[in-house]
Amino acid sequence: MPPKNPKAAKAKQKPQEEQREESLQAVVLADSFETRFVPFTLERPRCLLPLANTPLIEYTLEFLAHAGVQEVYVYCGSHAEQLEDYINASKWTSKSSPFRTLKVLKSTATSVGEAMRSLDQLDVITGDFLLVSGDVVSNMNLEPALLKHRARREKSKDAIMTMVLREAGVGHRTKSKGSRPVFVIDPAAERCLHYEEMGGRRGGSRYVTLDPELLTSHGEIEVRDDLIDCHIDICALDVLAQWSDNFDFQSLRKSFLRGVLKDYETYGKTVHTYIVTDQYAARVKSLRAYDAVSKDILGRWAYPLCPDSNLVPGQSYYFGRGKVYQENNVSLGRAAVVKRSVIGSGTSVGDGGMINRSTVGRRCRIGKNVTIEGAYIWDDVTVEDGSIIRQAIIANGTSIGKHCPIEPGALISFRAQIPENTKVSAESKIIRDRETGYSNDRKADDSDASSVASSRLIYRNPSASSSVSSISTLTSSDADLKSDRDASRRSSYRSDPSDDARENQDFHLEATGSILDGLQKSDPADTIMLELNGYRMSTNASQHEVRKAVVAAFMKRISNLIARDNTAGAAPLTLREAVKAVLTEYKSLVERTTFDSEAEEKVDQVDFLLLVQKEAMGRPNGDQLLLFMANEAYDLDVIEEDGVLQWWEDERSQEGEMGTVRVLSEQFITFLKEAEEDESEDEDDEEDDD
Amino acid sequence: MPSPTGVLAPSLTTFTRSVRSKGVSVESSIDNLVSLFKRRQIRDSRPCAVATAQLLRRVVETSKVTDISKLIERVRQIGQRLISAQPRELSIGNIVRRVLGVIREEVEEDREGETSGYSDAGTDSRPQTPKEQDSRTPEPSTLSSRSLTTSPLRHGEMDSILEEVGDERPQRPPLLTSHTSYAVTNTAPTVTSMFSLLSYPRSNIHSPTATPGSQSPSIHLSLSSQALANAGAVKDLKAEVVEGIHEILEELNQADDQIAGYALEHIHSNEVILTHTSSLTVQKFLLKAAAKRKFTVVHAEAYPNHHEATHADVIGRTKSESDDSLSSEVFQKTLTAAGITVVLIPDSAVFALMSRVNKVILDTHVVLVNGDIVAAAGAKALAKAAKLHSTPVVVLSGVYKLSPVYPFDPDALMEDGDPSKVITYEDGDFVDKIEIENPLFDYVPVELVSLYITNLGGHAPSYLHCIINDHYRAEDLDLDISDVYQ
């Protein structure tokens, strides 16, 4: 094919010439570093979850293509391979892709901050770029925003970022109900002066604190909480530098934006806003938003991002009567009523079916007399006769038996099987039983898994989209970040940083550090506690986090003790002795972070033991460590018998690696159980058992 | 308007640029256009038609096909992809059919030239081919577009035939009586067409059954083998096809002006003209008439999708961006500047004012084969009101908007737009609790239309199928039927 080569060369030269003039780069944060889509994100990255039967990332990339972006860098964290495979197979990497380059960057970053810093090091961004998350749905025309941004940059190099915000009235369904972002804006300069997140379940304040200087130095300011923050930012190169300079920045808004705004006095960097009033922009950041954005798309608010635009090759939707988007090859039974829904190809609906305001994926089999309302059913789902599904999300490959009522808010994850006549109660999460299927070593999440635990994420619930940390950390742990997790486990610092909500990490690191410091200097427990309490108050951390920090510090101290003794040649401390030494001296630390010695349910104590177990999991001799810790804590009356037993019963402590690490402790438990039977000998036997 | 540093959002302009540049492969141009259509970054009849024609020109230019039937197949396939990208935009399919027609025509001509001596030349096709050749003889090499000149030509031809036959035009409104004579006297080539008429009396039998459908496959086969035999001929053919597409493009550019050329026949002094939505075609039409006559225009604003553009039209701001690259007259003189009284009314006032209106002039999106039109939402209410008051409704439409598709399911031709034009998205209660619809088009049945004015002149509704037969080949008609109604 000799004639092709010169052509190709020419083609290459040309874009480069053009590139200098007009090339727009975009960075897509495909990983949200959040866990709001558990349990679905256990198996699939969020941006590949289908929204109206089209993967989320397609909407984002469409938006970028719409805006005329030429180079796209997709930054993915968890499930990077899946995402990469998907993108490589998609139209975006084909020759005719509107993007000149589309690169998938894999990383082990556990926060937006880390991702941005590593991006800075990669040195691929050459000018102004768009920073969007991988779940943006928008039909917005970015040109005016870009022009404004450029004009500002011409005037002042300090205008480093323009945030694109969508105006939405009070009580809008697409806005998050949990923590509401509040922007303080100088409307004349379109400058963001202050940012705060209000409400939220955990600790978010109900007040916005304004620097009085803002009032004096600006003629006019607006305090707005009616904006949908869809995380579309037009950034200058300086933004990356800012991220790098401030290595403690973790999240896009809470730390970065606030940080930059706070440092305005010192550095003079300004952040601007562009408020859109007439086009669609939203972010699928929680299940609630998932519901709202789906409705918006079906209602054609995001036109032309509608199913019948068939944006993904191979789709064949058309918009027909009854506001139904239907693909070819759908068979509807007699008297089946379908309204305001999306139905993928190869799906059959039995007689008397009723589908309303729902999404049904491809190749689904819906039996007779099934009612589906406001539900999201993905591909390859079988629903047998007579089931009723309302406002639930049912993932790929699930089969639901006959006459199952599925109540609002249920989340049924991939390939789960619901037997006949099973009632799935409201707001429960169901994933497939691990024994029967989860062959991959990516062990099912420790906790939330099979447990039909209450899902606070439910979109019906106004608090749903609040903050991640409202869920027990164990639950929230490695959903989105599974792949990162192993990496971090190997790292020297043992305190699983992916564990928590981002904003609490600072606390965790700091607190663990300070406790450890105290332990090493053998400060009295009271002093450490005082320090810890002060710190806790100031950052508004929960007791759980405090406990976590304590446990992490203990563990670290214990391993230090063993290691030091090995090298220093002092009297070698066995693991057991080390545990004993630490716990005896500082048992008050534990006592003062657990508050349920009076209560029937020893929630705090269970939590403490779970944390110990979790920490132990990744360490050498973890099983021994756990045994000694539990035993010692029991001996010292830090943890009561009920607490230990409840911990043992707790589902969270049984799964996966958690289960293996506690095997050794079983004897201790059996002993306890026996002891319970004849309580009189309790004290003596305990010694023997060790 | 686009700033030098600005990155252009993809549009017809960027597509035009990229399709011309040699660096972009044809395949990627096709995909590019498909996604532009899908994203509705190119929309409305004319931009879509222009983009399609440009793409197909490039396809033909770069094709290395020696076998013409393969080229036809390729164009057809590309056409199908383009159509399914925006199935409701029938002008895409129209252009694809036109291009296919051009290719077939050239092929037949070629074949006729070569095989003129043979006796097996296909007796069926004979009546047509001489006419084709003959109609071209008057101006063999001038660059002036054939489709432009031939069309009026044929039209005149047809008209005169019709006059002879007489019974085929029972519905022609009285308004038109002068039209035929106009066409005959005003266009010089008509004379030649009269000749051709006399010399080939059978050529007027355009009955759909007699012509191409039956003979084409055999022509193909025999032809492709012949075409293979001499590649040189194929090359010529290619050049001619490209030329033909070029002429289609030219026609697209001139359609509005040509339609405007008929303005003076239809707009008389002191008339009150009602029109609807913002349209370059109507604007030019009225302006042309305004040059000579004084009349009043009542302009319905077409809320919610086009009212801004309509206001801009009335006040005289620049045209909306969708038209920018197409016409040099981006800056239109307003009607008021031409001394016309313009009354802007909301759509709801249409009925109240209808009794005073002499004529309704509508732009359209598509004209279907039976005369039904798909026009901007609100047109049907307007046409109905006009019907009640017996006000004539005149539809302005370039020939490229004439589609051979029969509307079996009119609903499938409607497109629903973004409801935020009706209710702003900020209004959370509305968004959550109310279903809002914003249809972009209205379906106006043929009974409500009195006259169609295309770039070929004025036609009664019953006459449209003749124009369609003239412009599209029967073998191309079912090109996309399956796609349109899916």
mmCIF file of C-alpha atoms in Angstrom, chain A residues 90-352:
data_model
loop_
_atom_site.group_PDB
_atom_site.id
_atom_site.type_symbol
_atom_site.label_atom_id
_atom_site.label_comp_id
_atom_site.label_asym_id
_atom_site.label_seq_id
_atom_site.Cartn_x
_atom_site.Cartn_y
_atom_site.Cartn_z
ATOM 1 C CA SER A 90 -15.570 1.611 20.925
ATOM 2 C CA LYS A 91 -15.937 4.045 18.095
ATOM 3 C CA TRP A 92 -13.819 6.566 19.931
ATOM 4 C CA THR A 93 -10.604 4.828 19.087
ATOM 5 C CA SER A 94 -11.533 4.044 15.537
ATOM 6 C CA LYS A 95 -9.906 5.963 12.744
ATOM 7 C CA SER A 96 -12.840 8.223 12.353
ATOM 8 C CA SER A 97 -12.999 9.165 15.984
ATOM 9 C CA PRO A 98 -13.505 12.860 16.537
ATOM 10 C CA PHE A 99 -10.593 12.740 18.946
ATOM 11 C CA ARG A 100 -7.116 12.884 17.607
ATOM 12 C CA THR A 101 -5.826 11.009 20.593
ATOM 13 C CA LEU A 102 -7.647 9.077 23.212
ATOM 14 C CA LYS A 103 -5.453 7.609 25.875
ATOM 15 C CA VAL A 104 -6.400 5.487 28.776
ATOM 16 C CA LEU A 105 -4.164 6.154 31.738
ATOM 17 C CA LYS A 106 -4.193 3.498 34.361
ATOM 18 C CA SER A 107 -3.240 4.490 37.800
ATOM 19 C CA THR A 108 -3.318 3.420 41.350
ATOM 20 C CA ALA A 109 -4.403 6.777 42.570
ATOM 21 C CA THR A 110 -6.860 6.712 45.376
ATOM 22 C CA SER A 111 -8.065 10.242 45.099
ATOM 23 C CA VAL A 112 -8.564 12.950 42.584
ATOM 24 C CA GLY A 113 -5.543 14.639 44.065
ATOM 25 C CA GLU A 114 -3.227 11.755 43.388
ATOM 26 C CA ALA A 115 -4.568 11.388 39.914
ATOM 27 C CA MET A 116 -3.944 15.020 39.138
ATOM 28 C CA ARG A 117 -0.449 14.926 40.538
ATOM 29 C CA SER A 118 0.488 11.913 38.512
ATOM 30 C CA LEU A 119 -1.022 13.592 35.499
ATOM 31 C CA ASP A 120 1.206 16.548 36.111
ATOM 32 C CA GLN A 121 4.200 14.276 36.104
ATOM 33 C CA LEU A 122 3.172 12.654 32.866
ATOM 34 C CA ASP A 123 3.488 16.010 31.209
ATOM 35 C CA VAL A 124 0.975 15.397 28.483
ATOM 36 C CA ILE A 125 -1.158 18.428 29.047
ATOM 37 C CA THR A 126 0.122 21.351 27.084
ATOM 38 C CA GLY A 127 -2.416 24.066 27.550
ATOM 39 C CA ASP A 128 -5.872 24.790 28.759
ATOM 40 C CA PHE A 129 -7.796 21.642 29.315
ATOM 41 C CA LEU A 130 -11.185 20.413 30.313
ATOM 42 C CA LEU A 131 -11.475 18.423 33.471
ATOM 43 C CA VAL A 132 -14.622 16.360 33.629
ATOM 44 C CA SER A 133 -15.634 13.316 35.522
ATOM 45 C CA GLY A 134 -16.601 10.184 33.685
ATOM 46 C CA ASP A 135 -20.237 10.477 34.519
ATOM 47 C CA VAL A 136 -21.167 13.815 33.055
ATOM 48 C CA VAL A 137 -24.240 14.026 30.881
ATOM 49 C CA SER A 138 -24.542 17.277 29.043
ATOM 50 C CA ASN A 139 -25.596 18.750 25.757
ATOM 51 C CA MET A 140 -24.052 22.039 26.609
ATOM 52 C CA ASN A 141 -22.311 24.216 24.121
ATOM 53 C CA LEU A 142 -19.003 24.971 25.743
ATOM 54 C CA GLU A 143 -17.828 27.517 23.250
ATOM 55 C CA PRO A 144 -18.950 30.649 25.093
ATOM 56 C CA ALA A 145 -17.485 29.331 28.322
ATOM 57 C CA LEU A 146 -14.199 28.594 26.589
ATOM 58 C CA LEU A 147 -14.105 31.983 24.976
ATOM 59 C CA LYS A 148 -14.732 33.676 28.285
ATOM 60 C CA HIS A 149 -12.073 31.605 29.936
ATOM 61 C CA ARG A 150 -9.575 32.507 27.247
ATOM 62 C CA ALA A 151 -10.448 36.150 27.396
ATOM 63 C CA ARG A 152 -9.858 36.128 31.126
ATOM 64 C CA ARG A 153 -6.597 34.321 30.678
ATOM 65 C CA GLU A 154 -5.503 36.957 28.207
ATOM 66 C CA LYS A 155 -6.073 39.592 30.812
ATOM 67 C CA SER A 156 -4.673 37.816 33.770
ATOM 68 C CA LYS A 157 -2.694 34.650 34.067
ATOM 69 C CA ASP A 158 -4.079 34.167 37.528
ATOM 70 C CA ALA A 159 -7.525 33.164 36.373
ATOM 71 C CA ILE A 160 -6.700 29.511 36.498
ATOM 72 C CA MET A 161 -10.017 27.793 36.354
ATOM 73 C CA THR A 162 -13.571 28.225 35.146
ATOM 74 C CA MET A 163 -16.201 26.008 36.644
ATOM 75 C CA VAL A 164 -19.253 25.361 34.530
ATOM 76 C CA LEU A 165 -22.337 25.236 36.681
ATOM 77 C CA ARG A 166 -25.909 24.547 35.754
ATOM 78 C CA GLU A 167 -28.594 26.623 37.298
ATOM 79 C CA ALA A 168 -31.422 24.653 38.808
ATOM 80 C CA GLY A 169 -34.218 25.880 40.962
ATOM 81 C CA VAL A 170 -35.090 24.946 44.478
ATOM 82 C CA GLY A 171 -35.853 21.321 45.100
ATOM 83 C CA HIS A 172 -34.703 20.069 41.751
ATOM 84 C CA ARG A 173 -34.559 16.333 41.321
ATOM 85 C CA THR A 174 -31.186 16.335 39.679
ATOM 86 C CA LYS A 175 -29.543 18.277 42.456
ATOM 87 C CA SER A 176 -28.068 16.310 45.257
ATOM 88 C CA LYS A 177 -30.138 16.482 48.350
ATOM 89 C CA GLY A 178 -27.452 15.517 50.763
ATOM 90 C CA SER A 179 -24.650 17.980 50.837
ATOM 91 C CA ARG A 180 -25.445 21.030 48.853
ATOM 92 C CA PRO A 181 -22.638 22.994 47.388
ATOM 93 C CA VAL A 182 -22.856 26.665 48.093
ATOM 94 C CA PHE A 183 -21.006 29.032 45.836
ATOM 95 C CA VAL A 184 -20.340 32.596 46.756
ATOM 96 C CA ILE A 185 -19.891 34.456 43.533
ATOM 97 C CA ASP A 186 -19.025 37.932 42.492
ATOM 98 C CA PRO A 187 -21.414 38.236 39.573
ATOM 99 C CA ALA A 188 -19.617 41.102 37.914
ATOM 100 C CA ALA A 189 -16.310 39.310 37.596
ATOM 101 C CA GLU A 190 -17.971 35.878 37.531
ATOM 102 C CA ARG A 191 -15.520 34.955 40.201
ATOM 103 C CA CYS A 192 -16.036 32.326 42.800
ATOM 104 C CA LEU A 193 -15.140 33.793 46.163
ATOM 105 C CA HIS A 194 -16.047 31.094 48.555
ATOM 106 C CA TYR A 195 -17.179 27.538 48.498
ATOM 107 C CA GLU A 196 -18.827 25.463 51.099
ATOM 108 C CA GLU A 197 -20.827 22.299 51.290
ATOM 109 C CA MET A 198 -23.896 22.590 53.350
ATOM 110 C CA GLY A 199 -26.167 20.049 54.899
ATOM 111 C CA GLY A 200 -25.133 16.515 54.465
ATOM 112 C CA ARG A 201 -25.724 13.911 57.026
ATOM 113 C CA ARG A 202 -22.484 13.940 58.737
ATOM 114 C CA GLY A 203 -21.427 17.103 60.273
ATOM 115 C CA GLY A 204 -21.953 19.359 57.302
ATOM 116 C CA SER A 205 -22.713 22.698 58.742
ATOM 117 C CA ARG A 206 -25.939 24.473 58.266
ATOM 118 C CA TYR A 207 -24.252 27.784 58.009
ATOM 119 C CA VAL A 208 -21.998 29.408 55.540
ATOM 120 C CA THR A 209 -19.280 31.407 57.127
ATOM 121 C CA LEU A 210 -18.268 34.376 55.116
ATOM 122 C CA ASP A 211 -15.170 36.355 55.566
ATOM 123 C CA PRO A 212 -16.407 39.868 56.351
ATOM 124 C CA GLU A 213 -13.772 41.149 54.028
ATOM 125 C CA LEU A 214 -15.672 39.619 51.119
ATOM 126 C CA LEU A 215 -18.536 41.909 51.866
ATOM 127 C CA THR A 216 -16.433 45.005 51.946
ATOM 128 C CA SER A 217 -14.192 44.266 49.019
ATOM 129 C CA HIS A 218 -16.880 43.371 46.510
ATOM 130 C CA GLY A 219 -19.702 45.576 45.424
ATOM 131 C CA GLU A 220 -22.041 42.695 44.879
ATOM 132 C CA ILE A 221 -21.936 39.092 45.854
ATOM 133 C CA GLU A 222 -24.270 36.210 45.283
ATOM 134 C CA VAL A 223 -24.621 33.284 47.602
ATOM 135 C CA ARG A 224 -26.102 30.485 45.575
ATOM 136 C CA ASP A 225 -27.089 27.000 46.426
ATOM 137 C CA ASP A 226 -29.261 26.475 43.388
ATOM 138 C CA LEU A 227 -26.460 25.293 41.161
ATOM 139 C CA ILE A 228 -25.829 21.804 39.935
ATOM 140 C CA ASP A 229 -22.128 21.292 40.108
ATOM 141 C CA CYS A 230 -21.546 18.968 37.211
ATOM 142 C CA HIS A 231 -17.764 18.973 37.579
ATOM 143 C CA ILE A 232 -16.983 20.434 34.227
ATOM 144 C CA ASP A 233 -13.960 22.599 34.758
ATOM 145 C CA ILE A 234 -11.953 24.497 32.238
ATOM 146 C CA CYS A 235 -8.496 24.537 33.688
ATOM 147 C CA ALA A 236 -5.299 26.252 32.850
ATOM 148 C CA LEU A 237 -2.037 24.427 33.134
ATOM 149 C CA ASP A 238 -1.455 26.142 36.451
ATOM 150 C CA VAL A 239 -4.152 24.012 37.963
ATOM 151 C CA LEU A 240 -1.960 20.958 37.696
ATOM 152 C CA ALA A 241 0.866 22.858 39.275
ATOM 153 C CA GLN A 242 -1.416 23.812 42.105
ATOM 154 C CA TRP A 243 -2.305 20.208 42.694
ATOM 155 C CA SER A 244 1.330 19.282 42.743
ATOM 156 C CA ASP A 245 2.323 22.075 45.046
ATOM 157 C CA ASN A 246 -0.315 21.197 47.548
ATOM 158 C CA PHE A 247 0.194 17.538 48.020
ATOM 159 C CA ASP A 248 -2.538 17.332 50.606
ATOM 160 C CA PHE A 249 -5.277 18.300 48.194
ATOM 161 C CA GLN A 250 -7.480 15.326 47.710
ATOM 162 C CA SER A 251 -10.836 16.233 46.334
ATOM 163 C CA LEU A 252 -11.771 18.532 43.546
ATOM 164 C CA ARG A 253 -14.001 20.879 45.399
ATOM 165 C CA LYS A 254 -13.585 20.450 49.083
ATOM 166 C CA SER A 255 -9.868 20.685 49.183
ATOM 167 C CA PHE A 256 -8.654 22.045 45.886
ATOM 168 C CA LEU A 257 -11.204 24.751 45.313
ATOM 169 C CA ARG A 258 -11.278 25.815 48.909
ATOM 170 C CA GLY A 259 -7.545 25.708 49.111
ATOM 171 C CA VAL A 260 -7.073 27.912 46.110
ATOM 172 C CA LEU A 261 -9.695 30.339 47.283
ATOM 173 C CA LYS A 262 -8.181 30.503 50.720
ATOM 174 C CA ASP A 263 -4.783 31.240 49.308
ATOM 175 C CA TYR A 264 -6.074 34.049 47.176
ATOM 176 C CA GLU A 265 -4.444 36.577 49.445
ATOM 177 C CA THR A 266 -1.094 34.909 49.074
ATOM 178 C CA TYR A 267 -1.029 33.721 45.504
ATOM 179 C CA GLY A 268 -3.765 35.715 43.863
ATOM 180 C CA LYS A 269 -5.120 32.803 41.850
ATOM 181 C CA THR A 270 -8.745 33.226 40.972
ATOM 182 C CA VAL A 271 -11.398 30.717 40.087
ATOM 183 C CA HIS A 272 -14.307 31.718 37.942
ATOM 184 C CA THR A 273 -17.720 30.389 37.242
ATOM 185 C CA TYR A 274 -19.765 30.078 34.123
ATOM 186 C CA ILE A 275 -23.407 29.587 34.873
ATOM 187 C CA VAL A 276 -25.460 27.823 32.264
ATOM 188 C CA THR A 277 -29.148 28.492 32.220
ATOM 189 C CA ASP A 278 -30.473 26.998 29.057
ATOM 190 C CA GLN A 279 -28.836 23.685 28.372
ATOM 191 C CA TYR A 280 -28.565 20.415 30.097
ATOM 192 C CA ALA A 281 -25.722 19.395 32.348
ATOM 193 C CA ALA A 282 -25.719 16.936 35.169
ATOM 194 C CA ARG A 283 -23.543 14.404 36.822
ATOM 195 C CA VAL A 284 -24.543 10.925 37.754
ATOM 196 C CA LYS A 285 -22.887 11.019 41.105
ATOM 197 C CA SER A 286 -25.253 8.999 43.194
ATOM 198 C CA LEU A 287 -28.030 6.532 42.700
ATOM 199 C CA ARG A 288 -30.475 9.293 43.216
ATOM 200 C CA ALA A 289 -28.854 11.274 40.457
ATOM 201 C CA TYR A 290 -28.889 8.120 38.359
ATOM 202 C CA ASP A 291 -32.625 8.028 38.686
ATOM 203 C CA ALA A 292 -33.034 11.719 37.980
ATOM 204 C CA VAL A 293 -30.725 11.810 34.988
ATOM 205 C CA SER A 294 -32.380 8.734 33.516
ATOM 206 C CA LYS A 295 -35.685 10.488 33.736
ATOM 207 C CA ASP A 296 -34.199 13.583 32.206
ATOM 208 C CA ILE A 297 -32.900 11.600 29.279
ATOM 209 C CA LEU A 298 -36.188 9.850 28.726
ATOM 210 C CA GLY A 299 -37.880 13.224 28.945
ATOM 211 C CA ARG A 300 -35.490 14.407 26.227
ATOM 212 C CA TRP A 301 -34.061 17.180 28.367
ATOM 213 C CA ALA A 302 -30.643 16.218 27.194
ATOM 214 C CA TYR A 303 -31.664 16.247 23.532
ATOM 215 C CA PRO A 304 -29.947 15.207 21.283
ATOM 216 C CA LEU A 305 -28.502 12.795 23.821
ATOM 217 C CA CYS A 306 -31.566 10.639 23.614
ATOM 218 C CA PRO A 307 -31.771 6.917 23.071
ATOM 219 C CA ASP A 308 -33.217 7.415 19.617
ATOM 220 C CA SER A 309 -30.140 9.293 18.514
ATOM 221 C CA ASN A 310 -28.442 5.898 18.630
ATOM 222 C CA LEU A 311 -25.128 7.361 19.616
ATOM 223 C CA VAL A 312 -23.475 4.027 20.154
ATOM 224 C CA PRO A 313 -22.945 1.990 17.005
ATOM 225 C CA GLY A 314 -25.268 -0.944 16.853
ATOM 226 C CA GLN A 315 -28.123 0.705 18.603
ATOM 227 C CA SER A 316 -31.367 0.964 16.744
ATOM 228 C CA TYR A 317 -33.739 2.834 18.977
ATOM 229 C CA TYR A 318 -36.647 4.698 17.659
ATOM 230 C CA PHE A 319 -39.071 6.842 19.487
ATOM 231 C CA GLY A 320 -42.587 5.653 19.090
ATOM 232 C CA ARG A 321 -46.027 6.049 20.488
ATOM 233 C CA GLY A 322 -46.458 6.130 24.204
ATOM 234 C CA LYS A 323 -43.042 7.745 24.523
ATOM 235 C CA VAL A 324 -41.317 4.445 24.201
ATOM 236 C CA TYR A 325 -37.815 4.099 22.904
ATOM 237 C CA GLN A 326 -37.690 0.717 21.396
ATOM 238 C CA GLU A 327 -35.001 -1.134 19.561
ATOM 239 C CA ASN A 328 -35.543 -3.551 16.718
ATOM 240 C CA ASN A 329 -36.442 -7.022 17.573
ATOM 241 C CA VAL A 330 -38.477 -6.398 20.685
ATOM 242 C CA SER A 331 -41.461 -8.615 21.159
ATOM 243 C CA LEU A 332 -44.317 -7.412 23.248
ATOM 244 C CA GLY A 333 -46.975 -9.852 24.332
ATOM 245 C CA ARG A 334 -50.615 -9.197 23.859
ATOM 246 C CA ALA A 335 -52.026 -6.678 26.266
ATOM 247 C CA ALA A 336 -48.580 -5.682 27.370
ATOM 248 C CA VAL A 337 -48.550 -2.006 28.145
ATOM 249 C CA VAL A 338 -45.336 -0.086 27.762
ATOM 250 C CA LYS A 339 -45.137 3.602 28.478
ATOM 251 C CA ARG A 340 -42.342 6.110 28.766
ATOM 252 C CA SER A 341 -39.676 3.475 28.765
ATOM 253 C CA VAL A 342 -36.612 2.260 26.968
ATOM 254 C CA ILE A 343 -36.499 -1.293 25.746
ATOM 255 C CA GLY A 344 -33.413 -2.862 24.227
ATOM 256 C CA SER A 345 -33.306 -5.329 21.392
ATOM 257 C CA GLY A 346 -33.964 -9.000 21.908
ATOM 258 C CA THR A 347 -36.181 -8.349 24.868
ATOM 259 C CA SER A 348 -39.519 -10.025 25.157
ATOM 260 C CA VAL A 349 -42.351 -8.961 27.381
ATOM 261 C CA GLY A 350 -45.045 -11.473 28.190
ATOM 262 C CA ASP A 351 -48.779 -11.022 28.091
ATOM 263 C CA GLY A 352 -50.277 -8.536 30.444
#
